[in-house]
């Protein structure tokens, strides 16, 4: 998957003034899963962007950015969790995904922090409408200004040189937001082909949102080539998802995983007790067969090449659909498409026909052990859970595990906590457990934490922001714990589903080991707060309000309305102020007319 | 002369109330009497009074004209009668005082009941064409209110509410509307008619109904009514004005009848006054009566609970659960897989008899792990070790997580299959079922929560170790969990400990320390088992529940007994302290349900829990179940334990008051006061008499009582420590030792108190000792009742004799010693060790095993029943014994 990443980096460097690229990477994962990474990228030159002359760049988004003075924007919609244990490292090294729910961060130019926040609110409100997401709920309590966790991807030095306003980074998350089709539709509308042609024609809400893990991202950054040519504004949209092949292949009209018929049951026949009604199940050791149409529920419709003049760049590319399977594996493709195998014998790409459908079929094959070894283990794994119980206080436990036997891992741990979770930082404790002896040893936190940035919460105004620069020694597991207290909310501050608990946004971890950054995120948490019994007062209030509203509405209506016959209405109208003025005017006019006549 | 200093001031002057009641005029009394008589008549079933006398529009004819006069006297129930009487008496009394008895009779027997009645009939029958029968004196209440309102209107035309001026004559209308809204089944129309007639009366339009004064006077004089009838209000003596004549003036001038009335009621008056002025009764006998009443009512209350009137049908509160609304698919070839897993595990078990005793060996654990891993789950293990009473409990939990396909590890459900059931039988079917279900659940994509399959080696300690570690609250001997998920929303334990088919599901729901899972979870299980799967559901081992009173009561009592012990009743119990609702489903009996039916039940339960949007919170957490679909909620049953606890508090407070003044002097004073009061009846009796008070107040000597009670309470820590830290082999000896201590310690302390020092404690100190001890007991038990009702109730009942135990101060030594010894015997029979031994003997278990169990509960589950026994019950019991023992010396 680093391969994907390097590929992506190389793509970034290929900047043309105004163009559009799309690419689909398919990679089968162990345990019958399939990783599909869709990438759409288009540019607009800075000049045309400023003049609102949009070609492939979506106008709706461009205008929002200009209005909100946003220079660089990153928006993420994510659901599910990446199973690093069975799937390996994250796609794009985690740079194209967010925490569960919606995550947004942007660089905004403004004279001071207040202006930046005002622009930020404008931005979230506009994006909320554009993406049908509750981004408008990112208020001051959910907004943070990370210091070390995020770095701009674009080139902003040019604008700095102009003496323009400084850039402010603002970051907000909505961990409870459920990502669904209403977010996909606006996402597709930003694309030039709007899901009608090209790889985006594969997007089917049913399949996309049935994925085990799925992330949609929108990244906008200004890029200035090193050769001094004109800067461009680049928008990159990506959809990454891990599909369960078995599940995706189920027909839509019969999605229930009923028990298979007896004769199709795969049994271990070597067992002595094996008989027609006794079966020790055998796990499949073969790679499952699948095709694009089966897995996505649609077939790929032609090519999306809105730029007829940009054929040249298309030809340079290896093809818009790439499949990462060993060369030994048989792949059948629709006629017309051209297959191109790369040299590393691990992938092949297909160049599609401009029209007509494209399908790709992989036959069932014995599991390839070669590929399993290729599964890269992540550099670091992190787990964050709540500990303790009760309504008053609890604790947070974060476990970092460094699997490497030789290298220590340096990273930045960033966590934004809601204000009603009040951490006690003096209780922050660290223990180290070696992989060999498995004995937890308490150590002073200074040994692990190199630097820390802590911005305490203010009730109902802002949340806690905690950024720690950490280093985990090789082959060991570091556990950080701290205690917190749960605040008691005012009763109007509880959401309708107060007893569910309150979401705590995932922590973000930025691995700084390599020069290209890698990110990973923990899962979000559910914080149960002390909750009053709402049902009784709510029932009473709702019932009485309804009755009073109904009674008041109709009675008030009857009282204030006058019921008159249609003929009377006119007569009545003449008595009102308006009628009198009209009458006066009429008589005045008559008098004037008479005068003129007499003259 | 003395008014006891400690007498609390009453909120009203009882003397005035009494004198008011005694001064009620004749007609008012007659009306009251009639109302009471008619109410009593209704109690019989032969003659339907209401049907006879109610004002029913369709029944009115020449034959039944009496209805127009009888309906105000008849009421439909006790409360109806009571409320109307309370409202009517002051109004009617005033009316009669103003107009005289004869006029009142004439008006109320005539126009004032027929007019509103007729008006009501007219409107109801001719205009509304309805037939609602009305009864009750409220018609007079509103009539009189109406006339009063008119009179008020004449003096104060309006009262202002802010800037709004509201005419005062409307007040009865408001009252009418409010009564109509608040009180069900009141006749708005009837009241309105009454108010209307009242207005007419107040405005004087009905004056012509008044019999002429001359006639009245003549009648009065002829019959000498004034002399013959007590409380008669003469025409001449009627009072005028809104407030009548002041009572004092009344006494001096008017009411010629009153001396007569006093003569008639002196006897009653004396008892009433005695009650107030006789400290002997108020402080000594009354508390015993009250305490006894509390105890009796408390016990009877509990016995009433199984009745239909006091219990309720269960229902699902949380709509999201939708029990049994989904189709379950766990069938077909899954059964082959189940058999495969079962055979595989069976192959690892020893043959023959040893099979049922086989532990979850590492080989089996490995096999379970590999099966779960092959099904695609994340698998982890946890080792734990507990030592309690010298016994080491250790094992390895195996658990696996079906990650919610689109979830984020925020919420999870736990399914537990214990290798050994609650009854220590091999749960092979249950474990195989867990493996099959895990494999089956993995294929579904609809899970919104992670599903954790936990396989523990036993039902006692395994889940406790796991759930403690899940919340990072575990002891060092328990391993941390390498793999975790989100907040747990519910837990289901399933057991199937035999090879044949089963008949019913036995649901166990008790948690540690009497905590219960949300009733919704239990209801869901019952609804799914009974409604969807057609499997009966039982509880509390009541296999043949015929829904009779006895069966219901037995179920409640069994539940209370289990709750009161506060120990874990199954693997699910350990979840409860963490506010995770959990139950155990046990397959029981011999029927035609197979393991797949149990699997489908679990599947459907999982689907219901999966629907949950919020943590289970809607339904009850405090309840007593008497049948699978009948329960009593805390509001209904709590008073029973509270009353038992209150009996101690009442006695403690009474004793405290009693120690506050000198009994001997005040008893003499009371007699003087009695005569004194006879003389000046009219003067208020609570006039303080300083000299007498000072004489009665006594300083309380607190040092000895406090030391003794606190000392005994601290002493309770000794057996608590002893029984939780001894080796289990010494438990029987320790119990006997405590029994011995129980016999010797109180007597020696008593001897020391009575004879040990030059100044033996005075009576007041003994009373204070008892007061403090009972106060602590009452406090502890009433607080406990809200947490663990059953334990509080049981301990409260066992402590009941302590309220009545006191130093016996009989002058005859043989009688005293005999009474003391028999009392001590009774008390010793109710001492904690004696109750323990008796209970063990009755249940047929050894004392050692019970104490080992209790120690395990203390060490592992964190149950605090031992604290209640040794630090609440035992000290109170010791104090009781000491007090009784003192009378020996």
PDB file of C-alpha atoms in Angstrom, chain B residues 481-606:
ATOM      1  CA  UNK B 481      -7.810  -7.925  28.217  1.00  0.00           C
ATOM      2  CA  UNK B 482      -5.752  -7.719  25.059  1.00  0.00           C
ATOM      3  CA  UNK B 483      -8.807  -7.083  22.911  1.00  0.00           C
ATOM      4  CA  UNK B 484     -11.670  -4.805  23.709  1.00  0.00           C
ATOM      5  CA  UNK B 485     -14.764  -3.321  22.201  1.00  0.00           C
ATOM      6  CA  UNK B 486     -17.114  -0.505  23.142  1.00  0.00           C
ATOM      7  CA  UNK B 487     -19.673   0.112  25.830  1.00  0.00           C
ATOM      8  CA  UNK B 488     -21.543  -3.073  26.680  1.00  0.00           C
ATOM      9  CA  UNK B 489     -25.287  -2.821  26.199  1.00  0.00           C
ATOM     10  CA  UNK B 490     -26.474  -6.182  27.365  1.00  0.00           C
ATOM     11  CA  UNK B 491     -25.441  -9.705  28.162  1.00  0.00           C
ATOM     12  CA  UNK B 492     -27.033 -13.088  27.617  1.00  0.00           C
ATOM     13  CA  UNK B 493     -25.770 -16.282  29.184  1.00  0.00           C
ATOM     14  CA  UNK B 494     -27.097 -19.551  27.854  1.00  0.00           C
ATOM     15  CA  UNK B 495     -26.854 -22.977  29.384  1.00  0.00           C
ATOM     16  CA  UNK B 496     -27.884 -26.327  28.004  1.00  0.00           C
ATOM     17  CA  UNK B 497     -26.444 -28.974  30.224  1.00  0.00           C
ATOM     18  CA  UNK B 498     -27.898 -32.256  28.974  1.00  0.00           C
ATOM     19  CA  UNK B 499     -28.163 -34.277  25.804  1.00  0.00           C
ATOM     20  CA  UNK B 500     -31.902 -34.693  25.458  1.00  0.00           C
ATOM     21  CA  UNK B 501     -34.315 -32.061  24.225  1.00  0.00           C
ATOM     22  CA  UNK B 502     -35.599 -29.425  26.581  1.00  0.00           C
ATOM     23  CA  UNK B 503     -39.021 -28.146  27.481  1.00  0.00           C
ATOM     24  CA  UNK B 504     -38.790 -24.677  29.007  1.00  0.00           C
ATOM     25  CA  UNK B 505     -36.376 -21.869  29.450  1.00  0.00           C
ATOM     26  CA  UNK B 506     -35.508 -20.944  32.977  1.00  0.00           C
ATOM     27  CA  UNK B 507     -34.559 -17.308  33.215  1.00  0.00           C
ATOM     28  CA  UNK B 508     -32.277 -16.210  36.048  1.00  0.00           C
ATOM     29  CA  UNK B 509     -32.041 -12.517  36.560  1.00  0.00           C
ATOM     30  CA  UNK B 510     -30.710 -11.734  40.027  1.00  0.00           C
ATOM     31  CA  UNK B 511     -27.487  -9.836  40.256  1.00  0.00           C
ATOM     32  CA  UNK B 512     -24.948  -9.279  42.961  1.00  0.00           C
ATOM     33  CA  UNK B 513     -26.226  -7.302  45.957  1.00  0.00           C
ATOM     34  CA  UNK B 514     -29.785  -7.602  44.809  1.00  0.00           C
ATOM     35  CA  UNK B 515     -29.281  -5.562  41.686  1.00  0.00           C
ATOM     36  CA  UNK B 516     -31.602  -6.520  38.872  1.00  0.00           C
ATOM     37  CA  UNK B 517     -31.367  -6.132  35.116  1.00  0.00           C
ATOM     38  CA  UNK B 518     -33.739  -3.772  33.402  1.00  0.00           C
ATOM     39  CA  UNK B 519     -37.160  -5.365  33.308  1.00  0.00           C
ATOM     40  CA  UNK B 520     -37.277  -4.777  29.560  1.00  0.00           C
ATOM     41  CA  UNK B 521     -34.545  -7.339  29.007  1.00  0.00           C
ATOM     42  CA  UNK B 522     -36.386  -9.947  31.022  1.00  0.00           C
ATOM     43  CA  UNK B 523     -39.650  -9.116  29.254  1.00  0.00           C
ATOM     44  CA  UNK B 524     -37.980  -9.360  25.884  1.00  0.00           C
ATOM     45  CA  UNK B 525     -36.644 -12.793  26.739  1.00  0.00           C
ATOM     46  CA  UNK B 526     -40.050 -13.933  27.930  1.00  0.00           C
ATOM     47  CA  UNK B 527     -41.792 -12.454  24.907  1.00  0.00           C
ATOM     48  CA  UNK B 528     -39.376 -14.067  22.485  1.00  0.00           C
ATOM     49  CA  UNK B 529     -39.312 -17.439  24.201  1.00  0.00           C
ATOM     50  CA  UNK B 530     -43.052 -17.597  24.700  1.00  0.00           C
ATOM     51  CA  UNK B 531     -44.442 -15.570  21.855  1.00  0.00           C
ATOM     52  CA  UNK B 532     -42.062 -16.226  19.015  1.00  0.00           C
ATOM     53  CA  UNK B 533     -40.521 -19.601  19.777  1.00  0.00           C
ATOM     54  CA  UNK B 534     -43.342 -21.206  21.689  1.00  0.00           C
ATOM     55  CA  UNK B 535     -41.078 -22.177  24.549  1.00  0.00           C
ATOM     56  CA  UNK B 536     -42.402 -21.563  28.023  1.00  0.00           C
ATOM     57  CA  UNK B 537     -40.404 -19.351  30.319  1.00  0.00           C
ATOM     58  CA  UNK B 538     -39.964 -20.068  34.022  1.00  0.00           C
ATOM     59  CA  UNK B 539     -38.243 -18.294  36.804  1.00  0.00           C
ATOM     60  CA  UNK B 540     -37.179 -18.910  40.383  1.00  0.00           C
ATOM     61  CA  UNK B 541     -37.424 -22.652  39.762  1.00  0.00           C
ATOM     62  CA  UNK B 542     -41.192 -22.518  39.774  1.00  0.00           C
ATOM     63  CA  UNK B 543     -41.855 -25.294  37.329  1.00  0.00           C
ATOM     64  CA  UNK B 544     -45.588 -25.653  37.855  1.00  0.00           C
ATOM     65  CA  UNK B 545     -46.802 -22.119  38.175  1.00  0.00           C
ATOM     66  CA  UNK B 546     -50.593 -22.097  38.027  1.00  0.00           C
ATOM     67  CA  UNK B 547     -50.882 -18.343  38.620  1.00  0.00           C
ATOM     68  CA  UNK B 548     -52.580 -18.875  41.968  1.00  0.00           C
ATOM     69  CA  UNK B 549     -52.001 -16.594  44.921  1.00  0.00           C
ATOM     70  CA  UNK B 550     -49.835 -19.162  46.682  1.00  0.00           C
ATOM     71  CA  UNK B 551     -47.638 -19.698  43.636  1.00  0.00           C
ATOM     72  CA  UNK B 552     -47.232 -15.996  43.075  1.00  0.00           C
ATOM     73  CA  UNK B 553     -46.321 -15.415  46.683  1.00  0.00           C
ATOM     74  CA  UNK B 554     -43.891 -18.301  46.599  1.00  0.00           C
ATOM     75  CA  UNK B 555     -42.223 -16.880  43.504  1.00  0.00           C
ATOM     76  CA  UNK B 556     -41.925 -13.476  45.133  1.00  0.00           C
ATOM     77  CA  UNK B 557     -40.492 -14.960  48.310  1.00  0.00           C
ATOM     78  CA  UNK B 558     -37.980 -17.059  46.419  1.00  0.00           C
ATOM     79  CA  UNK B 559     -36.930 -14.008  44.467  1.00  0.00           C
ATOM     80  CA  UNK B 560     -36.626 -12.017  47.672  1.00  0.00           C
ATOM     81  CA  UNK B 561     -34.582 -14.711  49.325  1.00  0.00           C
ATOM     82  CA  UNK B 562     -32.149 -14.774  46.400  1.00  0.00           C
ATOM     83  CA  UNK B 563     -32.042 -11.018  46.249  1.00  0.00           C
ATOM     84  CA  UNK B 564     -31.522 -10.781  49.956  1.00  0.00           C
ATOM     85  CA  UNK B 565     -28.526 -13.092  49.967  1.00  0.00           C
ATOM     86  CA  UNK B 566     -26.931 -10.738  47.477  1.00  0.00           C
ATOM     87  CA  UNK B 567     -24.693 -13.342  45.921  1.00  0.00           C
ATOM     88  CA  UNK B 568     -24.351 -14.011  42.233  1.00  0.00           C
ATOM     89  CA  UNK B 569     -26.986 -16.333  40.855  1.00  0.00           C
ATOM     90  CA  UNK B 570     -25.240 -17.055  37.604  1.00  0.00           C
ATOM     91  CA  UNK B 571     -22.603 -15.892  35.189  1.00  0.00           C
ATOM     92  CA  UNK B 572     -24.748 -12.903  34.283  1.00  0.00           C
ATOM     93  CA  UNK B 573     -24.707 -11.514  37.815  1.00  0.00           C
ATOM     94  CA  UNK B 574     -21.238 -10.083  37.492  1.00  0.00           C
ATOM     95  CA  UNK B 575     -22.363  -7.701  34.761  1.00  0.00           C
ATOM     96  CA  UNK B 576     -24.910  -5.940  36.912  1.00  0.00           C
ATOM     97  CA  UNK B 577     -22.555  -3.777  39.024  1.00  0.00           C
ATOM     98  CA  UNK B 578     -21.304  -2.218  35.815  1.00  0.00           C
ATOM     99  CA  UNK B 579     -24.816  -1.231  34.798  1.00  0.00           C
ATOM    100  CA  UNK B 580     -24.894  -3.860  32.082  1.00  0.00           C
ATOM    101  CA  UNK B 581     -28.162  -5.702  31.970  1.00  0.00           C
ATOM    102  CA  UNK B 582     -27.786  -9.441  31.670  1.00  0.00           C
ATOM    103  CA  UNK B 583     -29.780 -12.613  32.157  1.00  0.00           C
ATOM    104  CA  UNK B 584     -29.127 -16.342  32.052  1.00  0.00           C
ATOM    105  CA  UNK B 585     -31.246 -18.615  29.903  1.00  0.00           C
ATOM    106  CA  UNK B 586     -31.225 -22.203  31.088  1.00  0.00           C
ATOM    107  CA  UNK B 587     -32.693 -25.013  29.074  1.00  0.00           C
ATOM    108  CA  UNK B 588     -34.699 -27.144  31.479  1.00  0.00           C
ATOM    109  CA  UNK B 589     -37.054 -30.074  31.469  1.00  0.00           C
ATOM    110  CA  UNK B 590     -37.656 -32.807  28.956  1.00  0.00           C
ATOM    111  CA  UNK B 591     -39.639 -31.671  25.958  1.00  0.00           C
ATOM    112  CA  UNK B 592     -39.296 -31.325  22.237  1.00  0.00           C
ATOM    113  CA  UNK B 593     -37.217 -28.154  21.880  1.00  0.00           C
ATOM    114  CA  UNK B 594     -33.745 -28.714  20.526  1.00  0.00           C
ATOM    115  CA  UNK B 595     -30.567 -26.692  20.728  1.00  0.00           C
ATOM    116  CA  UNK B 596     -31.507 -24.816  17.560  1.00  0.00           C
ATOM    117  CA  UNK B 597     -34.589 -23.443  19.310  1.00  0.00           C
ATOM    118  CA  UNK B 598     -32.330 -22.101  22.030  1.00  0.00           C
ATOM    119  CA  UNK B 599     -30.070 -20.726  19.312  1.00  0.00           C
ATOM    120  CA  UNK B 600     -32.970 -19.009  17.602  1.00  0.00           C
ATOM    121  CA  UNK B 601     -34.075 -17.510  20.913  1.00  0.00           C
ATOM    122  CA  UNK B 602     -30.598 -16.118  21.418  1.00  0.00           C
ATOM    123  CA  UNK B 603     -30.543 -14.883  17.841  1.00  0.00           C
ATOM    124  CA  UNK B 604     -33.837 -13.082  18.255  1.00  0.00           C
ATOM    125  CA  UNK B 605     -32.697 -11.602  21.571  1.00  0.00           C
ATOM    126  CA  UNK B 606     -29.519 -10.401  19.901  1.00  0.00           C
TER     127      UNK B 606
END
